PDB file of C-alpha atoms in Angstrom:
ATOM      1  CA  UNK A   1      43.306 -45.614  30.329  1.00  0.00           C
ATOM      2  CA  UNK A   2      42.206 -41.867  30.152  1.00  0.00           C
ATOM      3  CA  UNK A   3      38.642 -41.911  29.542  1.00  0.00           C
ATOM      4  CA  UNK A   4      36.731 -39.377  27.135  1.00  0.00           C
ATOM      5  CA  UNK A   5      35.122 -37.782  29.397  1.00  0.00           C
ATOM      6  CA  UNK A   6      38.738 -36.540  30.906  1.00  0.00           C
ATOM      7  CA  UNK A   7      39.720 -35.502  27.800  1.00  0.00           C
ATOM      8  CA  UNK A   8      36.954 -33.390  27.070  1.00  0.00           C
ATOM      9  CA  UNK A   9      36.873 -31.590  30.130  1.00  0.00           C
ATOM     10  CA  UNK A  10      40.477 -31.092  29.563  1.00  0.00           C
ATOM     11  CA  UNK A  11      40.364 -29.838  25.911  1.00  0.00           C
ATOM     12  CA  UNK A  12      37.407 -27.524  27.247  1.00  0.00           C
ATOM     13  CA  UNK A  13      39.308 -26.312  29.906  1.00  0.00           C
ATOM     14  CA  UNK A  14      42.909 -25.524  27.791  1.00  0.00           C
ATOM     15  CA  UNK A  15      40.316 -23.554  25.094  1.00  0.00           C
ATOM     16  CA  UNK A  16      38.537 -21.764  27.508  1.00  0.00           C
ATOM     17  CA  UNK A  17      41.861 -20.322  29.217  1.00  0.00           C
ATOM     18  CA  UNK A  18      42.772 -19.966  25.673  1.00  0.00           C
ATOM     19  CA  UNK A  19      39.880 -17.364  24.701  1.00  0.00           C
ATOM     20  CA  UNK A  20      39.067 -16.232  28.741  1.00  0.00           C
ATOM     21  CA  UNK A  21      42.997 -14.791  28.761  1.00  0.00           C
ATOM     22  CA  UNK A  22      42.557 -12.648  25.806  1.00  0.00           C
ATOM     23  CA  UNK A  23      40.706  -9.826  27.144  1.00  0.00           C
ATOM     24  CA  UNK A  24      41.030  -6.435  25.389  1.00  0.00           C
ATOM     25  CA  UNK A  25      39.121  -3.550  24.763  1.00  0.00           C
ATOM     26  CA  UNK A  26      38.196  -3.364  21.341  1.00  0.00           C
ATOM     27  CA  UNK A  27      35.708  -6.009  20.296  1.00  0.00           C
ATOM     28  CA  UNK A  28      36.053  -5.435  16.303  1.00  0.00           C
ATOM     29  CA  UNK A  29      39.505  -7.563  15.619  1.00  0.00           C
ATOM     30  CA  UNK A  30      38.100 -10.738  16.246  1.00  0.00           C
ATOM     31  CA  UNK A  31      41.069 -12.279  14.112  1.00  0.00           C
ATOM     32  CA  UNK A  32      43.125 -11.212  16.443  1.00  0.00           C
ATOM     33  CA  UNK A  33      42.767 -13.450  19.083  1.00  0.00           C
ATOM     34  CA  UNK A  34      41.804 -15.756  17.179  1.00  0.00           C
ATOM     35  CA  UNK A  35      45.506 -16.653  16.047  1.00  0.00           C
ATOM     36  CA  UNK A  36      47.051 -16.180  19.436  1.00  0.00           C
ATOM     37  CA  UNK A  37      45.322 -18.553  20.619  1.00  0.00           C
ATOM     38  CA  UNK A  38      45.314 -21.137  17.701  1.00  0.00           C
ATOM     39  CA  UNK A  39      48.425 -23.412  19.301  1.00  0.00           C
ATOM     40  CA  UNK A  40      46.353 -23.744  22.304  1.00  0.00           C
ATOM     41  CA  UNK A  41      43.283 -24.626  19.968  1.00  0.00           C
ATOM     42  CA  UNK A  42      45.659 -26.851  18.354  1.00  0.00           C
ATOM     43  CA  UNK A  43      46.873 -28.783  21.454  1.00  0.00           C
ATOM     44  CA  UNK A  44      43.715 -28.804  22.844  1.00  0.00           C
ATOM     45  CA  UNK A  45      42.291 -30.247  19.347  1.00  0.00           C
ATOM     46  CA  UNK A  46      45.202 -32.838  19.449  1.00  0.00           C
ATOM     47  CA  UNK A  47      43.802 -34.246  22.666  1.00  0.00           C
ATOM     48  CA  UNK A  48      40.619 -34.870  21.147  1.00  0.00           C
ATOM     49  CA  UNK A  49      41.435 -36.213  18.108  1.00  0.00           C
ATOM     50  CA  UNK A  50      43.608 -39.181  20.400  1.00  0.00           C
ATOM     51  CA  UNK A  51      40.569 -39.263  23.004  1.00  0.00           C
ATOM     52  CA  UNK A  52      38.116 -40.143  20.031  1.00  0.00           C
ATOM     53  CA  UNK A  53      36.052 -37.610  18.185  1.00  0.00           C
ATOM     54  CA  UNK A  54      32.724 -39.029  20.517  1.00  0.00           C
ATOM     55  CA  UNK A  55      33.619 -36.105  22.897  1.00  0.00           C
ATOM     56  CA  UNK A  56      32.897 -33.284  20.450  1.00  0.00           C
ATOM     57  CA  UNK A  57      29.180 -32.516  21.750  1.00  0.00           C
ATOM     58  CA  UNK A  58      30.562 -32.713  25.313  1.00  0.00           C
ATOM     59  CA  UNK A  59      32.732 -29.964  23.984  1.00  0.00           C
ATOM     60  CA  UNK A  60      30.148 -28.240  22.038  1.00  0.00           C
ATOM     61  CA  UNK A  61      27.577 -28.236  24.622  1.00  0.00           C
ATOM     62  CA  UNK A  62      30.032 -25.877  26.731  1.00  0.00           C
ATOM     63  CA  UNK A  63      29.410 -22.470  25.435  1.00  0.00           C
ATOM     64  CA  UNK A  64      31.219 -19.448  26.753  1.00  0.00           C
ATOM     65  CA  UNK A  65      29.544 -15.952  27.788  1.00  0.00           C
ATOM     66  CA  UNK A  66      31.630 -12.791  26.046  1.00  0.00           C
ATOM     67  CA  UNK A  67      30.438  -9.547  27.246  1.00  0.00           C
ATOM     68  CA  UNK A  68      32.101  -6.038  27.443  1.00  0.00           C
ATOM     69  CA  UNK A  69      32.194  -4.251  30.739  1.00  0.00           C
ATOM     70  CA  UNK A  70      31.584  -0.544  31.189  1.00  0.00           C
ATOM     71  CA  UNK A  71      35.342   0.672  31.012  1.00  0.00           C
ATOM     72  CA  UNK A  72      35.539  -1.270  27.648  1.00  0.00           C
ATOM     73  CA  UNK A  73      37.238  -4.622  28.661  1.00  0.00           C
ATOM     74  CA  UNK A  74      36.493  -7.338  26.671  1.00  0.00           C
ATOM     75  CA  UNK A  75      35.556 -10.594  28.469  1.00  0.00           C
ATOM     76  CA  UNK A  76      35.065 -14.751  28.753  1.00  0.00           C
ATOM     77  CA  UNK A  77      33.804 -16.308  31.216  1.00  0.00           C
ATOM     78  CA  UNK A  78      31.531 -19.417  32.123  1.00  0.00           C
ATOM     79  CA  UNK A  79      29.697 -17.553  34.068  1.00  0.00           C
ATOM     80  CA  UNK A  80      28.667 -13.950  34.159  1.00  0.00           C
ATOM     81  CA  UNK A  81      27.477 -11.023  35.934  1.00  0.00           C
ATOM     82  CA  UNK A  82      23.807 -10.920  36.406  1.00  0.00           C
ATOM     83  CA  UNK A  83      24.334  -6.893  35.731  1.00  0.00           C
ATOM     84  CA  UNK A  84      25.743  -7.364  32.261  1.00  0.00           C
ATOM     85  CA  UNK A  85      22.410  -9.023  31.254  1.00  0.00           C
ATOM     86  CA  UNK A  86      21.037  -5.822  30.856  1.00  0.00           C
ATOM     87  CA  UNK A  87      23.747  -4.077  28.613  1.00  0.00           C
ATOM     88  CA  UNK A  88      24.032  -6.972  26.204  1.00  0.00           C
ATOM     89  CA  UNK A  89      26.032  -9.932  25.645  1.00  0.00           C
ATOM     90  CA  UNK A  90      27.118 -13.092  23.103  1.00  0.00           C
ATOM     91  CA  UNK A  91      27.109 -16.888  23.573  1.00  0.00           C
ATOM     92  CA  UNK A  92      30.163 -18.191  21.827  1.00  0.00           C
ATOM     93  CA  UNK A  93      31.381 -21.258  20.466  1.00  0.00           C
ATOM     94  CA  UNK A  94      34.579 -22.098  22.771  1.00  0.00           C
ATOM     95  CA  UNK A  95      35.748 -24.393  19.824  1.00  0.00           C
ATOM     96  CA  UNK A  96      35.864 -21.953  17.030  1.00  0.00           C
ATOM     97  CA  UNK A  97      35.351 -18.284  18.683  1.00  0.00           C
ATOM     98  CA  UNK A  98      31.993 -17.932  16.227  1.00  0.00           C
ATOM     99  CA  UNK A  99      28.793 -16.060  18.025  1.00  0.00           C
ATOM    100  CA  UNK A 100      26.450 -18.903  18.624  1.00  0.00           C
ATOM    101  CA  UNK A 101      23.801 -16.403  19.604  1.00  0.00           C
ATOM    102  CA  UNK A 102      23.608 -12.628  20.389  1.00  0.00           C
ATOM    103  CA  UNK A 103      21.901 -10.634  23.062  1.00  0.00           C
ATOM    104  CA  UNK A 104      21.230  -7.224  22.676  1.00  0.00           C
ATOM    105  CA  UNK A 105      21.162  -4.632  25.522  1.00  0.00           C
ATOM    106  CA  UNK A 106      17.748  -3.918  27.559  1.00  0.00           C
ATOM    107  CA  UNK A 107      16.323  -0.828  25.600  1.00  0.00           C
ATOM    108  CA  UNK A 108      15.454   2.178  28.348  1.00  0.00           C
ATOM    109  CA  UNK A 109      12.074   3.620  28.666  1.00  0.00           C
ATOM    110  CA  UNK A 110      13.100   6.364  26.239  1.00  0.00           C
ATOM    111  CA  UNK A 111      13.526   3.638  23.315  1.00  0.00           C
ATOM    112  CA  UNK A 112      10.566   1.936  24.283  1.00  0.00           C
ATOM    113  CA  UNK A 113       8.358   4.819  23.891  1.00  0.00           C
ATOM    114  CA  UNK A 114       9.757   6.102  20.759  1.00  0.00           C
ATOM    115  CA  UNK A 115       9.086   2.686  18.924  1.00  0.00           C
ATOM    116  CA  UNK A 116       5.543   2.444  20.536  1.00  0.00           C
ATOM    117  CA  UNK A 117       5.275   5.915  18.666  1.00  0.00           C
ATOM    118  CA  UNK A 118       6.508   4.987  15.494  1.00  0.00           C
ATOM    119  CA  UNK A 119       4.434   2.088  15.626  1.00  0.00           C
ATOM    120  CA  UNK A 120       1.211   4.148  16.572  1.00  0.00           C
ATOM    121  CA  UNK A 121       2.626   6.166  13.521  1.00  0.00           C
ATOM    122  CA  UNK A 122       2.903   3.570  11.077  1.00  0.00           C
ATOM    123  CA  UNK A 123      -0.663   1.875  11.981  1.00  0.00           C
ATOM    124  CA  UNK A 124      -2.375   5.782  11.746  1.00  0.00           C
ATOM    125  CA  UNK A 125      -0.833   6.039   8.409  1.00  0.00           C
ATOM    126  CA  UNK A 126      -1.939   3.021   6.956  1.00  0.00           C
ATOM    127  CA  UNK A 127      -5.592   3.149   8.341  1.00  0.00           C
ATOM    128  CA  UNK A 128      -5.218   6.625   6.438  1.00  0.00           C
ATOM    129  CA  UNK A 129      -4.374   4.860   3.255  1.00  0.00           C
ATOM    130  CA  UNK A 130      -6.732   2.714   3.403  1.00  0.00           C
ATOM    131  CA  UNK A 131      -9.651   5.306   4.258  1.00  0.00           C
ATOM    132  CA  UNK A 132      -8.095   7.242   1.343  1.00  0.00           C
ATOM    133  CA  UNK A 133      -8.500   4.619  -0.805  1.00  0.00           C
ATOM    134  CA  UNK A 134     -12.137   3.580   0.377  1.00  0.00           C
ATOM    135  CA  UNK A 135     -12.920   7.497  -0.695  1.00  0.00           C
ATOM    136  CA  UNK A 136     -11.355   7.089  -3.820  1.00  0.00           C
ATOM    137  CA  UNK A 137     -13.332   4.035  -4.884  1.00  0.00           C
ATOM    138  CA  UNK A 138     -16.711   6.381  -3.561  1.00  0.00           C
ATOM    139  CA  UNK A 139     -15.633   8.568  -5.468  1.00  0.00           C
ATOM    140  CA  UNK A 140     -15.254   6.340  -8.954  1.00  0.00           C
ATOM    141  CA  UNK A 141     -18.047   4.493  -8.749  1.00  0.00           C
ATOM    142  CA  UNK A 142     -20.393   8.147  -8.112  1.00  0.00           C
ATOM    143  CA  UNK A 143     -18.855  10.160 -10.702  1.00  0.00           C
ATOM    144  CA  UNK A 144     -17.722   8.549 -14.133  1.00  0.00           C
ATOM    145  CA  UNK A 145     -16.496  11.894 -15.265  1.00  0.00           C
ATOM    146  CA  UNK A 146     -16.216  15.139 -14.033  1.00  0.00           C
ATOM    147  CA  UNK A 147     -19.702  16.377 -15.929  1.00  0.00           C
ATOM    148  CA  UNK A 148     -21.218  13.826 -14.092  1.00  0.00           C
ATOM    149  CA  UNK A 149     -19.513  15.715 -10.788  1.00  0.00           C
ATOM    150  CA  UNK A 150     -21.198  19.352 -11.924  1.00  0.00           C
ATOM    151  CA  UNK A 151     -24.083  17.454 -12.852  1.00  0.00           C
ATOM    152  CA  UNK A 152     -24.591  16.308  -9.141  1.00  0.00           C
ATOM    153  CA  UNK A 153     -23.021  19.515  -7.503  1.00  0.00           C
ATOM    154  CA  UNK A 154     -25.762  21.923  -9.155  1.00  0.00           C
ATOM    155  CA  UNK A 155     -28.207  19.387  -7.951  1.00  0.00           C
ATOM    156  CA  UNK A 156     -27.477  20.151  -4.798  1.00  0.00           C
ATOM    157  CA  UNK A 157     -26.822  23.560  -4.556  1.00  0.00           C
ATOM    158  CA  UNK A 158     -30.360  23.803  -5.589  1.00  0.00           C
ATOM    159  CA  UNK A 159     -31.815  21.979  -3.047  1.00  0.00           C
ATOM    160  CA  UNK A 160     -29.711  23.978  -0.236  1.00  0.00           C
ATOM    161  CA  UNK A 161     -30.692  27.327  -2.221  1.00  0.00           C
ATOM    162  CA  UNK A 162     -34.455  25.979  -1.366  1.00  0.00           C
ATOM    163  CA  UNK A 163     -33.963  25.297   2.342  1.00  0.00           C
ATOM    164  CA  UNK A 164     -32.280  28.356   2.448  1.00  0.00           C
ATOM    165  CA  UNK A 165     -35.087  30.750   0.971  1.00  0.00           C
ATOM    166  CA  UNK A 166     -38.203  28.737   2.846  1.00  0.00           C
ATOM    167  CA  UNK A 167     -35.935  29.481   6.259  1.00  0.00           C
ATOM    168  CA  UNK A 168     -35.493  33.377   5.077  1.00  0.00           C
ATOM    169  CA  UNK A 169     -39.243  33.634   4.199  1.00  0.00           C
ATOM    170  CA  UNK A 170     -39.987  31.922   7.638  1.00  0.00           C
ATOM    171  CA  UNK A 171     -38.005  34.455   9.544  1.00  0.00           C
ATOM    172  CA  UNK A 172     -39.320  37.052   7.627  1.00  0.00           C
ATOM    173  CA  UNK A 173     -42.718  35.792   8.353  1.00  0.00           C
ATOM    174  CA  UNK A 174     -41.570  35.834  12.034  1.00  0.00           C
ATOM    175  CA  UNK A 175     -40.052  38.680  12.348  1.00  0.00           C
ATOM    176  CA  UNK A 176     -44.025  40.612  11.243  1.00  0.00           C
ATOM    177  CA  UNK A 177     -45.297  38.402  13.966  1.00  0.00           C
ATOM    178  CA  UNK A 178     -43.037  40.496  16.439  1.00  0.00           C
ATOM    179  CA  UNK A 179     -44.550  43.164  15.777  1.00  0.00           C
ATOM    180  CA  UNK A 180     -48.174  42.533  17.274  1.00  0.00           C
ATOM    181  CA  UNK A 181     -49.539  44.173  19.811  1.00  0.00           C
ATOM    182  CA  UNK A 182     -50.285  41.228  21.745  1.00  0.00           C
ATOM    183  CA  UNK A 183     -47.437  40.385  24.304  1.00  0.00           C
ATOM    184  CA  UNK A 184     -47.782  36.848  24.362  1.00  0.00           C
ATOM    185  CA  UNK A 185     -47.551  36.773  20.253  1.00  0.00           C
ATOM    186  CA  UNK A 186     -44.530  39.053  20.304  1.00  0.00           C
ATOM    187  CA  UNK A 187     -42.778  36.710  22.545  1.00  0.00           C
ATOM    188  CA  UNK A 188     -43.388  33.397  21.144  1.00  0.00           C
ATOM    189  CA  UNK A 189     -42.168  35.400  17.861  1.00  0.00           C
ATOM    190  CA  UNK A 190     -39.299  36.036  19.453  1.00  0.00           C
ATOM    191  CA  UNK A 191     -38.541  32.153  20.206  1.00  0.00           C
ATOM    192  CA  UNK A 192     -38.924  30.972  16.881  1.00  0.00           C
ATOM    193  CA  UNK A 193     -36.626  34.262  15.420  1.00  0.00           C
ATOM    194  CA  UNK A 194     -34.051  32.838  17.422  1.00  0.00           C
ATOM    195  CA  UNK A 195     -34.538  29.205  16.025  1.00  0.00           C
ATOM    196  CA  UNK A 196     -35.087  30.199  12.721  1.00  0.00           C
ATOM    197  CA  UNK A 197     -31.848  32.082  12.599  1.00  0.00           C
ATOM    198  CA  UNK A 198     -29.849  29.314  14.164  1.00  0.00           C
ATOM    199  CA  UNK A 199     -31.228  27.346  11.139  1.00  0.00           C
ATOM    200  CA  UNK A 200     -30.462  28.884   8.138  1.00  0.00           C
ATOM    201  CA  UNK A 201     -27.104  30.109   9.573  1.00  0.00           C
ATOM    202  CA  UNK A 202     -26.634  26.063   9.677  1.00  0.00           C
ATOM    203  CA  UNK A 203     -27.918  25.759   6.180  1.00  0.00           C
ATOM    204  CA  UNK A 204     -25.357  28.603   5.065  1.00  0.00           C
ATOM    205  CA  UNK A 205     -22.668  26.852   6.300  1.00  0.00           C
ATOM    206  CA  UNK A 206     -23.847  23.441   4.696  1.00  0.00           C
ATOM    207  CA  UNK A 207     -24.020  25.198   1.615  1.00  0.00           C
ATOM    208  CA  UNK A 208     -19.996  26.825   1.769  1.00  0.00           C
ATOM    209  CA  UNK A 209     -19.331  23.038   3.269  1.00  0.00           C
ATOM    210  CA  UNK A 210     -20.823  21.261   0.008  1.00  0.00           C
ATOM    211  CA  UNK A 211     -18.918  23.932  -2.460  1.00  0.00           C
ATOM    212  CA  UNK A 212     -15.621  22.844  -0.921  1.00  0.00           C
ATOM    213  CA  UNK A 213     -16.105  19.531  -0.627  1.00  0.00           C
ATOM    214  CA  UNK A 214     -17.238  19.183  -4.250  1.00  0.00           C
ATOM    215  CA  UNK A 215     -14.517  21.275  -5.310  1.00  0.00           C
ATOM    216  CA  UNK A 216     -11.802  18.713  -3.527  1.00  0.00           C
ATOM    217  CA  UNK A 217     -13.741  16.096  -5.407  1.00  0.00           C
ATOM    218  CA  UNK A 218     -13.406  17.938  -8.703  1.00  0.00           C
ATOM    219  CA  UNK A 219      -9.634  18.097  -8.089  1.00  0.00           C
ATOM    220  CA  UNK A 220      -9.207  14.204  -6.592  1.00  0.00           C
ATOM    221  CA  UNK A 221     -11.689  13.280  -9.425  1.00  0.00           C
ATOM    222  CA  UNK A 222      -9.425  14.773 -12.550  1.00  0.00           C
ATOM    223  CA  UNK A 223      -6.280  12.656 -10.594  1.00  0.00           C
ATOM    224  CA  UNK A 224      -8.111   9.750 -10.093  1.00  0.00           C
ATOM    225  CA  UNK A 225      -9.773   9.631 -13.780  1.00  0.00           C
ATOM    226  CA  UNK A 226      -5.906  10.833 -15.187  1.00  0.00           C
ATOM    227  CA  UNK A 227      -4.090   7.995 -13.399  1.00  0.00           C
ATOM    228  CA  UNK A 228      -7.094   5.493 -15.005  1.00  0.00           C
ATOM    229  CA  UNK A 229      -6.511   6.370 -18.485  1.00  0.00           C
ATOM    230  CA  UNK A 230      -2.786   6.194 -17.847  1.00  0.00           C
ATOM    231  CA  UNK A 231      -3.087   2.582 -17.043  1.00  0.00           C
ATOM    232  CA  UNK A 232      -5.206   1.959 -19.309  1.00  0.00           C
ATOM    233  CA  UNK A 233      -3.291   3.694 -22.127  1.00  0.00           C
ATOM    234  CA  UNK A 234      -5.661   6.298 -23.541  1.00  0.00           C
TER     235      UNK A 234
END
């Protein structure tokens, strides 16, 4: 009596041959082998049905490698080239031709770094939404209109205005002290002209900083405030 076992290895062997001799180099007509090979699926089928369906997972378990080569050949094989690992293959089901499992090709360095970019990318531009957002909030819960904005920009122009004149008055000061006849008091005038200068050039530019930063909050403000009542259907 022919045992199972037999008849699996058989049928496995007549499908394989069946899908291995069909090599071709186009891989997008998989109906096409598909029916050439059907009366050898059929035979091969036929032997298991009279074994005893108990040998299907023998069968099943005995998956087939497809793979294209380089010049374009199309091929099935139990085993395959350790080379083709690298440029992609599929697992396939030697009972029905159907792609148990796919393997894409190794990516090259090139590939690698550009999608470590656009990650990088992707993770910079969220961070920045969410910092823009964090402003935005700021900004809300400082200003409930934009009066209350020129309210608290005149405030502190004001205060900058008063740095700015008490460094002015103390170079001013400084600069008399130059004068002197004593040596000693010219220099040590001299210093704190230099110091003096260096500050209330600072405080200049903290004042033209503070205009244009209150004028970007003016105009993120008004968009913020307009997008509000939008939603809230004023």
């Amino acid at each position: 009596m022919i045992s199972a076992n037999y008849l699996a290895r058989n049928a496995a062997f007549m499908m394989r041959s069946a899908l291995m001799t069909r090599s071709r180099k186009q891989q997008d007509k998989p109906q096409v082998w598909r029916a050439n090979t059907r009366p050898l699926l059929l035979i091969a089928l036929t032997g298991l049905i009279g074994g005893g369906i108990g040998i299907f997972p023998v069968i099943a378990q005995a998956a087939l490698y497809r793979w294209t080569a380089p010049n374009g050949d199309l091929h099935y094989s139990d085993n395959m080239p350790s080379s083709q690992a690298e440029r992609g293959y599929d697992l396939i089901n030697p009972l029905t031709g159907d792609v148990l499992k796919h393997f894409d090709r190794a990516k090259t360095p090139q590939e690698i770094a550009a999608e470590a970019a656009a990650k990088q990318a992707r993770i910079a531009a969220i961070k920045a939404q969410e910092e823009q957002a964090r402003k935005d909030q700021a900004l809300l819960d400082l200003y409930s209109s934009t009066d209350d904005l020129i309210r608290a920009r005149k405030q502190r122009l004001v205060e900058l205005d008063a740095l700015i004149n008490q460094a002015q008055d103390a170079l001013k000061r400084t600069q008399e002290r130059m004068l002197s006849t004593h040596s000693s008091e010219a220099l040590a005038a001299q210093r704190d002209a230099i110091q003096l200068r260096k500050n209330l050039a600072e405080l200049n530019d903290r004042r033209d900083d503070t205009v244009m930063q209150f004028a970007r909050d003016a105009n993120r403000l008004q968009q913020l405030l307009a997008n509000k009542n939008t939603l809230e259907g004023k």
